[in-house]
PDB file of C-alpha atoms in Angstrom:
ATOM      1  CA  UNK V   1      98.897 239.348 -79.448  1.00  0.00           C
ATOM      2  CA  UNK V   2      96.760 236.334 -80.429  1.00  0.00           C
ATOM      3  CA  UNK V   3      93.730 238.577 -80.891  1.00  0.00           C
ATOM      4  CA  UNK V   4      95.666 240.516 -83.524  1.00  0.00           C
ATOM      5  CA  UNK V   5      96.602 237.223 -85.179  1.00  0.00           C
ATOM      6  CA  UNK V   6      92.939 236.171 -85.260  1.00  0.00           C
ATOM      7  CA  UNK V   7      91.920 239.478 -86.840  1.00  0.00           C
ATOM      8  CA  UNK V   8      94.728 239.236 -89.418  1.00  0.00           C
ATOM      9  CA  UNK V   9      93.774 235.674 -90.387  1.00  0.00           C
ATOM     10  CA  UNK V  10      90.087 236.607 -90.633  1.00  0.00           C
ATOM     11  CA  UNK V  11      90.802 239.615 -92.857  1.00  0.00           C
ATOM     12  CA  UNK V  12      93.169 237.560 -95.015  1.00  0.00           C
ATOM     13  CA  UNK V  13      90.509 234.866 -95.425  1.00  0.00           C
ATOM     14  CA  UNK V  14      87.781 237.370 -96.367  1.00  0.00           C
ATOM     15  CA  UNK V  15      89.988 239.237 -98.855  1.00  0.00           C
ATOM     16  CA  UNK V  16      91.289 235.994-100.400  1.00  0.00           C
ATOM     17  CA  UNK V  17      87.773 234.582-100.742  1.00  0.00           C
ATOM     18  CA  UNK V  18      86.512 237.763-102.371  1.00  0.00           C
ATOM     19  CA  UNK V  19      89.524 237.743-104.715  1.00  0.00           C
ATOM     20  CA  UNK V  20      88.897 234.133-105.779  1.00  0.00           C
ATOM     21  CA  UNK V  21      85.167 234.758-106.336  1.00  0.00           C
ATOM     22  CA  UNK V  22      85.917 237.912-108.351  1.00  0.00           C
ATOM     23  CA  UNK V  23      88.473 236.042-110.439  1.00  0.00           C
ATOM     24  CA  UNK V  24      86.003 233.220-111.034  1.00  0.00           C
ATOM     25  CA  UNK V  25      83.261 235.520-112.299  1.00  0.00           C
ATOM     26  CA  UNK V  26      85.708 237.565-114.383  1.00  0.00           C
ATOM     27  CA  UNK V  27      87.292 234.588-116.151  1.00  0.00           C
ATOM     28  CA  UNK V  28      84.438 232.081-116.428  1.00  0.00           C
ATOM     29  CA  UNK V  29      83.501 233.330-119.915  1.00  0.00           C
ATOM     30  CA  UNK V  30      87.110 233.779-121.091  1.00  0.00           C
ATOM     31  CA  UNK V  31      88.875 230.663-119.790  1.00  0.00           C
ATOM     32  CA  UNK V  32      87.665 227.092-120.284  1.00  0.00           C
ATOM     33  CA  UNK V  33      86.319 225.342-117.203  1.00  0.00           C
ATOM     34  CA  UNK V  34      89.250 222.868-116.642  1.00  0.00           C
ATOM     35  CA  UNK V  35      91.816 225.681-116.723  1.00  0.00           C
ATOM     36  CA  UNK V  36      89.612 227.817-114.469  1.00  0.00           C
ATOM     37  CA  UNK V  37      89.328 224.999-111.939  1.00  0.00           C
ATOM     38  CA  UNK V  38      93.125 224.541-111.944  1.00  0.00           C
ATOM     39  CA  UNK V  39      93.666 228.273-111.389  1.00  0.00           C
ATOM     40  CA  UNK V  40      91.125 228.398-108.552  1.00  0.00           C
ATOM     41  CA  UNK V  41      92.638 225.273-106.955  1.00  0.00           C
ATOM     42  CA  UNK V  42      96.117 226.796-107.152  1.00  0.00           C
ATOM     43  CA  UNK V  43      94.902 229.991-105.477  1.00  0.00           C
ATOM     44  CA  UNK V  44      93.146 227.986-102.736  1.00  0.00           C
ATOM     45  CA  UNK V  45      96.367 226.055-102.037  1.00  0.00           C
ATOM     46  CA  UNK V  46      98.402 229.284-101.890  1.00  0.00           C
ATOM     47  CA  UNK V  47      95.804 230.809 -99.573  1.00  0.00           C
ATOM     48  CA  UNK V  48      95.858 227.727 -97.330  1.00  0.00           C
ATOM     49  CA  UNK V  49      99.655 227.766 -97.044  1.00  0.00           C
ATOM     50  CA  UNK V  50      99.631 231.476 -96.244  1.00  0.00           C
ATOM     51  CA  UNK V  51      96.926 231.033 -93.566  1.00  0.00           C
ATOM     52  CA  UNK V  52      98.804 228.133 -92.029  1.00  0.00           C
ATOM     53  CA  UNK V  53     101.963 230.255 -91.859  1.00  0.00           C
ATOM     54  CA  UNK V  54     100.046 233.154 -90.296  1.00  0.00           C
ATOM     55  CA  UNK V  55      98.568 230.769 -87.710  1.00  0.00           C
ATOM     56  CA  UNK V  56     101.651 228.758 -86.796  1.00  0.00           C
ATOM     57  CA  UNK V  57     104.433 231.354 -86.743  1.00  0.00           C
ATOM     58  CA  UNK V  58     103.163 233.288 -83.670  1.00  0.00           C
ATOM     59  CA  UNK V  59     102.643 230.013 -81.796  1.00  0.00           C
ATOM     60  CA  UNK V  60     106.119 228.819 -82.761  1.00  0.00           C
ATOM     61  CA  UNK V  61     107.590 232.100 -81.560  1.00  0.00           C
ATOM     62  CA  UNK V  62     105.718 231.884 -78.241  1.00  0.00           C
ATOM     63  CA  UNK V  63     106.770 228.262 -77.762  1.00  0.00           C
ATOM     64  CA  UNK V  64     110.424 229.143 -78.428  1.00  0.00           C
ATOM     65  CA  UNK V  65     110.296 232.020 -75.950  1.00  0.00           C
ATOM     66  CA  UNK V  66     108.615 229.823 -73.324  1.00  0.00           C
ATOM     67  CA  UNK V  67     111.226 227.115 -73.825  1.00  0.00           C
ATOM     68  CA  UNK V  68     114.090 229.591 -73.398  1.00  0.00           C
ATOM     69  CA  UNK V  69     112.390 231.125 -70.353  1.00  0.00           C
ATOM     70  CA  UNK V  70     111.916 227.694 -68.756  1.00  0.00           C
ATOM     71  CA  UNK V  71     115.559 226.785 -69.319  1.00  0.00           C
ATOM     72  CA  UNK V  72     116.680 230.061 -67.757  1.00  0.00           C
ATOM     73  CA  UNK V  73     114.500 229.439 -64.701  1.00  0.00           C
ATOM     74  CA  UNK V  74     115.905 225.925 -64.338  1.00  0.00           C
ATOM     75  CA  UNK V  75     119.440 227.294 -64.504  1.00  0.00           C
ATOM     76  CA  UNK V  76     118.645 229.936 -61.858  1.00  0.00           C
ATOM     77  CA  UNK V  77     117.030 227.349 -59.561  1.00  0.00           C
ATOM     78  CA  UNK V  78     119.942 224.946 -59.679  1.00  0.00           C
ATOM     79  CA  UNK V  79     122.457 227.307 -58.038  1.00  0.00           C
ATOM     80  CA  UNK V  80     120.507 228.166 -54.826  1.00  0.00           C
ATOM     81  CA  UNK V  81     119.455 224.538 -54.343  1.00  0.00           C
ATOM     82  CA  UNK V  82     123.045 223.323 -54.573  1.00  0.00           C
ATOM     83  CA  UNK V  83     124.162 226.155 -52.278  1.00  0.00           C
ATOM     84  CA  UNK V  84     121.644 225.161 -49.612  1.00  0.00           C
ATOM     85  CA  UNK V  85     122.589 221.489 -49.883  1.00  0.00           C
ATOM     86  CA  UNK V  86     126.329 222.174 -49.640  1.00  0.00           C
ATOM     87  CA  UNK V  87     126.111 224.578 -46.695  1.00  0.00           C
ATOM     88  CA  UNK V  88     123.632 222.367 -44.828  1.00  0.00           C
ATOM     89  CA  UNK V  89     126.011 219.418 -45.112  1.00  0.00           C
ATOM     90  CA  UNK V  90     128.890 221.566 -43.806  1.00  0.00           C
ATOM     91  CA  UNK V  91     126.867 222.905 -40.862  1.00  0.00           C
ATOM     92  CA  UNK V  92     125.723 219.416 -39.878  1.00  0.00           C
ATOM     93  CA  UNK V  93     129.312 218.393 -39.236  1.00  0.00           C
ATOM     94  CA  UNK V  94     129.602 221.016 -36.476  1.00  0.00           C
ATOM     95  CA  UNK V  95     126.323 220.220 -34.702  1.00  0.00           C
ATOM     96  CA  UNK V  96     125.937 217.520 -32.075  1.00  0.00           C
ATOM     97  CA  UNK V  97     122.454 218.302 -30.780  1.00  0.00           C
ATOM     98  CA  UNK V  98     120.156 215.488 -31.879  1.00  0.00           C
ATOM     99  CA  UNK V  99     117.086 217.674 -32.456  1.00  0.00           C
ATOM    100  CA  UNK V 100     119.088 220.158 -34.519  1.00  0.00           C
ATOM    101  CA  UNK V 101     120.511 217.312 -36.589  1.00  0.00           C
ATOM    102  CA  UNK V 102     117.000 216.055 -37.295  1.00  0.00           C
ATOM    103  CA  UNK V 103     115.985 219.542 -38.417  1.00  0.00           C
ATOM    104  CA  UNK V 104     118.982 219.720 -40.741  1.00  0.00           C
ATOM    105  CA  UNK V 105     118.111 216.280 -42.083  1.00  0.00           C
ATOM    106  CA  UNK V 106     114.635 217.536 -42.937  1.00  0.00           C
ATOM    107  CA  UNK V 107     116.125 220.568 -44.692  1.00  0.00           C
ATOM    108  CA  UNK V 108     118.400 218.256 -46.691  1.00  0.00           C
ATOM    109  CA  UNK V 109     115.459 216.042 -47.595  1.00  0.00           C
ATOM    110  CA  UNK V 110     113.389 219.045 -48.670  1.00  0.00           C
ATOM    111  CA  UNK V 111     116.286 220.308 -50.821  1.00  0.00           C
ATOM    112  CA  UNK V 112     116.565 216.828 -52.268  1.00  0.00           C
ATOM    113  CA  UNK V 113     112.908 217.044 -53.247  1.00  0.00           C
ATOM    114  CA  UNK V 114     113.547 220.433 -54.846  1.00  0.00           C
ATOM    115  CA  UNK V 115     116.362 218.863 -56.831  1.00  0.00           C
ATOM    116  CA  UNK V 116     113.947 216.152 -57.939  1.00  0.00           C
ATOM    117  CA  UNK V 117     111.388 218.768 -59.000  1.00  0.00           C
ATOM    118  CA  UNK V 118     114.191 220.479 -60.918  1.00  0.00           C
ATOM    119  CA  UNK V 119     114.898 217.213 -62.702  1.00  0.00           C
ATOM    120  CA  UNK V 120     111.192 216.723 -63.407  1.00  0.00           C
ATOM    121  CA  UNK V 121     110.849 220.191 -64.931  1.00  0.00           C
ATOM    122  CA  UNK V 122     113.851 219.464 -67.108  1.00  0.00           C
ATOM    123  CA  UNK V 123     112.256 216.134 -68.030  1.00  0.00           C
ATOM    124  CA  UNK V 124     108.918 217.755 -68.914  1.00  0.00           C
ATOM    125  CA  UNK V 125     110.631 220.286 -71.177  1.00  0.00           C
ATOM    126  CA  UNK V 126     112.530 217.512 -72.933  1.00  0.00           C
ATOM    127  CA  UNK V 127     109.340 215.452 -73.169  1.00  0.00           C
ATOM    128  CA  UNK V 128     107.615 218.334 -74.953  1.00  0.00           C
ATOM    129  CA  UNK V 129     110.486 218.169 -77.419  1.00  0.00           C
ATOM    130  CA  UNK V 130     109.973 214.372 -77.756  1.00  0.00           C
ATOM    131  CA  UNK V 131     113.177 213.454 -75.916  1.00  0.00           C
ATOM    132  CA  UNK V 132     111.869 210.936 -73.371  1.00  0.00           C
ATOM    133  CA  UNK V 133     114.590 209.138 -71.450  1.00  0.00           C
ATOM    134  CA  UNK V 134     113.758 205.483 -72.077  1.00  0.00           C
ATOM    135  CA  UNK V 135     116.144 203.137 -70.296  1.00  0.00           C
ATOM    136  CA  UNK V 136     116.329 199.695 -68.736  1.00  0.00           C
ATOM    137  CA  UNK V 137     116.432 199.644 -64.933  1.00  0.00           C
ATOM    138  CA  UNK V 138     115.305 197.711 -61.847  1.00  0.00           C
ATOM    139  CA  UNK V 139     112.058 198.958 -60.282  1.00  0.00           C
ATOM    140  CA  UNK V 140     113.151 197.604 -56.877  1.00  0.00           C
ATOM    141  CA  UNK V 141     116.297 199.752 -56.936  1.00  0.00           C
ATOM    142  CA  UNK V 142     114.251 202.770 -57.993  1.00  0.00           C
ATOM    143  CA  UNK V 143     111.857 202.231 -55.063  1.00  0.00           C
ATOM    144  CA  UNK V 144     114.825 202.091 -52.683  1.00  0.00           C
ATOM    145  CA  UNK V 145     116.141 205.367 -54.111  1.00  0.00           C
ATOM    146  CA  UNK V 146     112.760 207.051 -53.702  1.00  0.00           C
ATOM    147  CA  UNK V 147     112.344 205.795 -50.128  1.00  0.00           C
ATOM    148  CA  UNK V 148     115.801 207.069 -49.193  1.00  0.00           C
ATOM    149  CA  UNK V 149     114.600 210.517 -50.183  1.00  0.00           C
ATOM    150  CA  UNK V 150     111.025 210.279 -48.906  1.00  0.00           C
ATOM    151  CA  UNK V 151     111.531 208.684 -45.482  1.00  0.00           C
ATOM    152  CA  UNK V 152     112.909 211.868 -43.835  1.00  0.00           C
ATOM    153  CA  UNK V 153     109.956 213.858 -45.222  1.00  0.00           C
ATOM    154  CA  UNK V 154     107.417 211.372 -43.851  1.00  0.00           C
ATOM    155  CA  UNK V 155     109.164 210.812 -40.534  1.00  0.00           C
ATOM    156  CA  UNK V 156     106.007 209.557 -38.762  1.00  0.00           C
ATOM    157  CA  UNK V 157     105.194 206.976 -41.434  1.00  0.00           C
ATOM    158  CA  UNK V 158     106.330 203.361 -41.189  1.00  0.00           C
ATOM    159  CA  UNK V 159     107.420 201.669 -44.409  1.00  0.00           C
ATOM    160  CA  UNK V 160     107.411 197.904 -44.787  1.00  0.00           C
ATOM    161  CA  UNK V 161     109.165 196.773 -47.951  1.00  0.00           C
ATOM    162  CA  UNK V 162     109.645 193.451 -49.712  1.00  0.00           C
ATOM    163  CA  UNK V 163     111.532 194.114 -52.930  1.00  0.00           C
ATOM    164  CA  UNK V 164     112.396 191.610 -55.631  1.00  0.00           C
ATOM    165  CA  UNK V 165     114.040 192.561 -58.917  1.00  0.00           C
ATOM    166  CA  UNK V 166     111.676 193.816 -61.660  1.00  0.00           C
ATOM    167  CA  UNK V 167     113.435 194.856 -64.869  1.00  0.00           C
ATOM    168  CA  UNK V 168     111.644 197.322 -67.162  1.00  0.00           C
ATOM    169  CA  UNK V 169     112.517 199.473 -70.170  1.00  0.00           C
ATOM    170  CA  UNK V 170     110.558 202.718 -69.770  1.00  0.00           C
ATOM    171  CA  UNK V 171     110.922 206.350 -68.729  1.00  0.00           C
ATOM    172  CA  UNK V 172     112.717 206.304 -65.349  1.00  0.00           C
ATOM    173  CA  UNK V 173     111.995 209.892 -64.263  1.00  0.00           C
ATOM    174  CA  UNK V 174     108.310 209.505 -65.074  1.00  0.00           C
ATOM    175  CA  UNK V 175     108.053 206.313 -63.004  1.00  0.00           C
ATOM    176  CA  UNK V 176     109.816 208.114 -60.134  1.00  0.00           C
ATOM    177  CA  UNK V 177     107.031 210.701 -60.203  1.00  0.00           C
ATOM    178  CA  UNK V 178     104.420 207.942 -60.234  1.00  0.00           C
ATOM    179  CA  UNK V 179     105.934 206.244 -57.157  1.00  0.00           C
ATOM    180  CA  UNK V 180     106.252 209.579 -55.324  1.00  0.00           C
ATOM    181  CA  UNK V 181     102.619 210.476 -56.041  1.00  0.00           C
ATOM    182  CA  UNK V 182     101.247 207.133 -54.878  1.00  0.00           C
ATOM    183  CA  UNK V 183     103.298 207.181 -51.658  1.00  0.00           C
ATOM    184  CA  UNK V 184     102.350 210.809 -51.033  1.00  0.00           C
ATOM    185  CA  UNK V 185      98.652 209.947 -51.341  1.00  0.00           C
ATOM    186  CA  UNK V 186      99.076 206.892 -49.116  1.00  0.00           C
ATOM    187  CA  UNK V 187     100.575 209.030 -46.350  1.00  0.00           C
ATOM    188  CA  UNK V 188      98.220 211.967 -46.915  1.00  0.00           C
ATOM    189  CA  UNK V 189      95.072 209.875 -46.525  1.00  0.00           C
ATOM    190  CA  UNK V 190      96.328 207.833 -43.570  1.00  0.00           C
ATOM    191  CA  UNK V 191      96.243 208.753 -39.870  1.00  0.00           C
ATOM    192  CA  UNK V 192      99.455 209.762 -38.078  1.00  0.00           C
ATOM    193  CA  UNK V 193     101.924 206.900 -38.046  1.00  0.00           C
ATOM    194  CA  UNK V 194     100.855 205.711 -41.492  1.00  0.00           C
ATOM    195  CA  UNK V 195     101.751 202.110 -42.309  1.00  0.00           C
ATOM    196  CA  UNK V 196     102.799 201.797 -45.951  1.00  0.00           C
ATOM    197  CA  UNK V 197     103.635 198.437 -47.525  1.00  0.00           C
ATOM    198  CA  UNK V 198     105.617 198.314 -50.772  1.00  0.00           C
ATOM    199  CA  UNK V 199     106.146 195.021 -52.599  1.00  0.00           C
ATOM    200  CA  UNK V 200     107.741 194.194 -55.952  1.00  0.00           C
ATOM    201  CA  UNK V 201     107.084 190.685 -57.172  1.00  0.00           C
ATOM    202  CA  UNK V 202     107.052 189.056 -60.598  1.00  0.00           C
ATOM    203  CA  UNK V 203     106.261 191.956 -62.933  1.00  0.00           C
ATOM    204  CA  UNK V 204     104.313 194.055 -60.427  1.00  0.00           C
ATOM    205  CA  UNK V 205     104.785 196.900 -57.966  1.00  0.00           C
ATOM    206  CA  UNK V 206     102.229 197.081 -55.165  1.00  0.00           C
ATOM    207  CA  UNK V 207     101.861 199.992 -52.717  1.00  0.00           C
ATOM    208  CA  UNK V 208      99.350 199.576 -49.882  1.00  0.00           C
ATOM    209  CA  UNK V 209      98.220 201.696 -46.958  1.00  0.00           C
ATOM    210  CA  UNK V 210      95.845 201.303 -44.001  1.00  0.00           C
ATOM    211  CA  UNK V 211      94.282 204.703 -44.396  1.00  0.00           C
ATOM    212  CA  UNK V 212      90.745 205.970 -44.876  1.00  0.00           C
ATOM    213  CA  UNK V 213      90.171 204.075 -48.132  1.00  0.00           C
ATOM    214  CA  UNK V 214      87.561 204.811 -50.782  1.00  0.00           C
ATOM    215  CA  UNK V 215      84.060 203.639 -51.619  1.00  0.00           C
ATOM    216  CA  UNK V 216      82.915 202.636 -55.128  1.00  0.00           C
ATOM    217  CA  UNK V 217      81.912 206.185 -56.102  1.00  0.00           C
ATOM    218  CA  UNK V 218      85.312 207.594 -55.098  1.00  0.00           C
ATOM    219  CA  UNK V 219      87.106 204.765 -56.910  1.00  0.00           C
ATOM    220  CA  UNK V 220      85.225 205.675 -60.077  1.00  0.00           C
ATOM    221  CA  UNK V 221      86.434 209.296 -59.875  1.00  0.00           C
ATOM    222  CA  UNK V 222      89.868 208.938 -58.295  1.00  0.00           C
ATOM    223  CA  UNK V 223      91.844 209.353 -61.539  1.00  0.00           C
ATOM    224  CA  UNK V 224      89.902 212.412 -62.693  1.00  0.00           C
ATOM    225  CA  UNK V 225      92.138 215.466 -62.827  1.00  0.00           C
ATOM    226  CA  UNK V 226      91.628 217.809 -59.835  1.00  0.00           C
ATOM    227  CA  UNK V 227      89.408 215.303 -57.991  1.00  0.00           C
ATOM    228  CA  UNK V 228      89.988 214.996 -54.237  1.00  0.00           C
ATOM    229  CA  UNK V 229      88.043 212.619 -52.027  1.00  0.00           C
ATOM    230  CA  UNK V 230      88.977 214.774 -49.025  1.00  0.00           C
ATOM    231  CA  UNK V 231      88.666 218.496 -49.814  1.00  0.00           C
ATOM    232  CA  UNK V 232      90.571 219.401 -46.635  1.00  0.00           C
ATOM    233  CA  UNK V 233      93.703 217.567 -47.792  1.00  0.00           C
ATOM    234  CA  UNK V 234      96.646 219.513 -49.159  1.00  0.00           C
ATOM    235  CA  UNK V 235      97.228 219.519 -52.900  1.00  0.00           C
ATOM    236  CA  UNK V 236      95.176 219.973 -56.036  1.00  0.00           C
ATOM    237  CA  UNK V 237      94.127 216.434 -56.907  1.00  0.00           C
ATOM    238  CA  UNK V 238      96.444 216.269 -59.919  1.00  0.00           C
ATOM    239  CA  UNK V 239      98.831 213.482 -58.833  1.00  0.00           C
ATOM    240  CA  UNK V 240      96.743 210.385 -59.580  1.00  0.00           C
ATOM    241  CA  UNK V 241      95.674 211.830 -62.919  1.00  0.00           C
ATOM    242  CA  UNK V 242      99.350 211.996 -63.852  1.00  0.00           C
ATOM    243  CA  UNK V 243      99.808 208.427 -62.602  1.00  0.00           C
ATOM    244  CA  UNK V 244      97.011 207.210 -64.868  1.00  0.00           C
ATOM    245  CA  UNK V 245      98.338 209.111 -67.899  1.00  0.00           C
ATOM    246  CA  UNK V 246     101.829 207.680 -67.407  1.00  0.00           C
ATOM    247  CA  UNK V 247     100.529 204.117 -67.047  1.00  0.00           C
ATOM    248  CA  UNK V 248      98.390 204.490 -70.181  1.00  0.00           C
ATOM    249  CA  UNK V 249     101.366 205.908 -72.061  1.00  0.00           C
ATOM    250  CA  UNK V 250     103.606 202.904 -71.317  1.00  0.00           C
ATOM    251  CA  UNK V 251     100.955 200.136 -71.314  1.00  0.00           C
ATOM    252  CA  UNK V 252     101.239 199.605 -67.546  1.00  0.00           C
ATOM    253  CA  UNK V 253      98.141 197.929 -66.098  1.00  0.00           C
ATOM    254  CA  UNK V 254      96.960 199.939 -63.096  1.00  0.00           C
ATOM    255  CA  UNK V 255      94.765 198.168 -60.542  1.00  0.00           C
ATOM    256  CA  UNK V 256      93.212 199.853 -57.491  1.00  0.00           C
ATOM    257  CA  UNK V 257      91.696 197.925 -54.596  1.00  0.00           C
ATOM    258  CA  UNK V 258      90.166 199.961 -51.779  1.00  0.00           C
ATOM    259  CA  UNK V 259      87.568 199.756 -49.041  1.00  0.00           C
ATOM    260  CA  UNK V 260      86.251 202.562 -46.859  1.00  0.00           C
ATOM    261  CA  UNK V 261      88.065 202.601 -43.525  1.00  0.00           C
ATOM    262  CA  UNK V 262      90.390 199.741 -44.472  1.00  0.00           C
ATOM    263  CA  UNK V 263      92.931 201.306 -46.834  1.00  0.00           C
ATOM    264  CA  UNK V 264      93.966 201.285 -50.457  1.00  0.00           C
ATOM    265  CA  UNK V 265      96.257 199.158 -52.612  1.00  0.00           C
ATOM    266  CA  UNK V 266      97.597 200.341 -55.948  1.00  0.00           C
ATOM    267  CA  UNK V 267      99.281 197.810 -58.188  1.00  0.00           C
ATOM    268  CA  UNK V 268     101.316 198.534 -61.310  1.00  0.00           C
ATOM    269  CA  UNK V 269     101.598 195.538 -63.623  1.00  0.00           C
ATOM    270  CA  UNK V 270     104.534 195.877 -66.033  1.00  0.00           C
ATOM    271  CA  UNK V 271     103.856 192.675 -67.966  1.00  0.00           C
ATOM    272  CA  UNK V 272     102.361 194.636 -70.876  1.00  0.00           C
ATOM    273  CA  UNK V 273     105.281 197.066 -71.220  1.00  0.00           C
ATOM    274  CA  UNK V 274     106.848 196.859 -74.685  1.00  0.00           C
TER     275      UNK V 274
END
């Protein structure tokens, strides 16, 4: 489709240019120069508007179709997720075996994560339409909400928290993704039984682990999109790139302190948030 658009625009440009040049040579001896310049300028403006319309309309149509398609997918995803959550909760009431209950808890947690991804997709679509959800909330309460969801998924990890109130006025869903990504990386690059420390104090959020850590070269590259310090780890190396983009977007100061074999600390300083 876009190839046809390119060909159409190219042909329109060539024909329009030839038409303007022909008109210029035909009228230069008949019409005075000021009037000729005005006529040529008018034709150039008309040609520019027409080319812009030819260029933008197919993109607008594709964007509209993609938006509708995304909304339909979100609607179709919501029903099975809610069905799984509802039936899992009902089945849990009839089960007394401890191991089975733990398995059901993991299924519930995984469905909870799917619900979060659903919310994030909805958020990303709205963000593309410039409808960010800016609100005032407590970072400490948000961390507690995220841990309630994440703890069952990282059942071998140990979380040590010290949370004091930190009020901010930013995009809540985006910060949820940031917290999830940092915790996920902390667990991913730690040995079994990861020890994760989360502290909110003053205007900062600090998440620390005792994992493999990074050297200076890795620290320099860690926020590059698709970079992974450990190629064997699951994922695509996108998470920390998103973290950096979000922090830049909302004027959050992001500090990383890491040493090879000792662990990593990531600190988000909200003092610059406006």
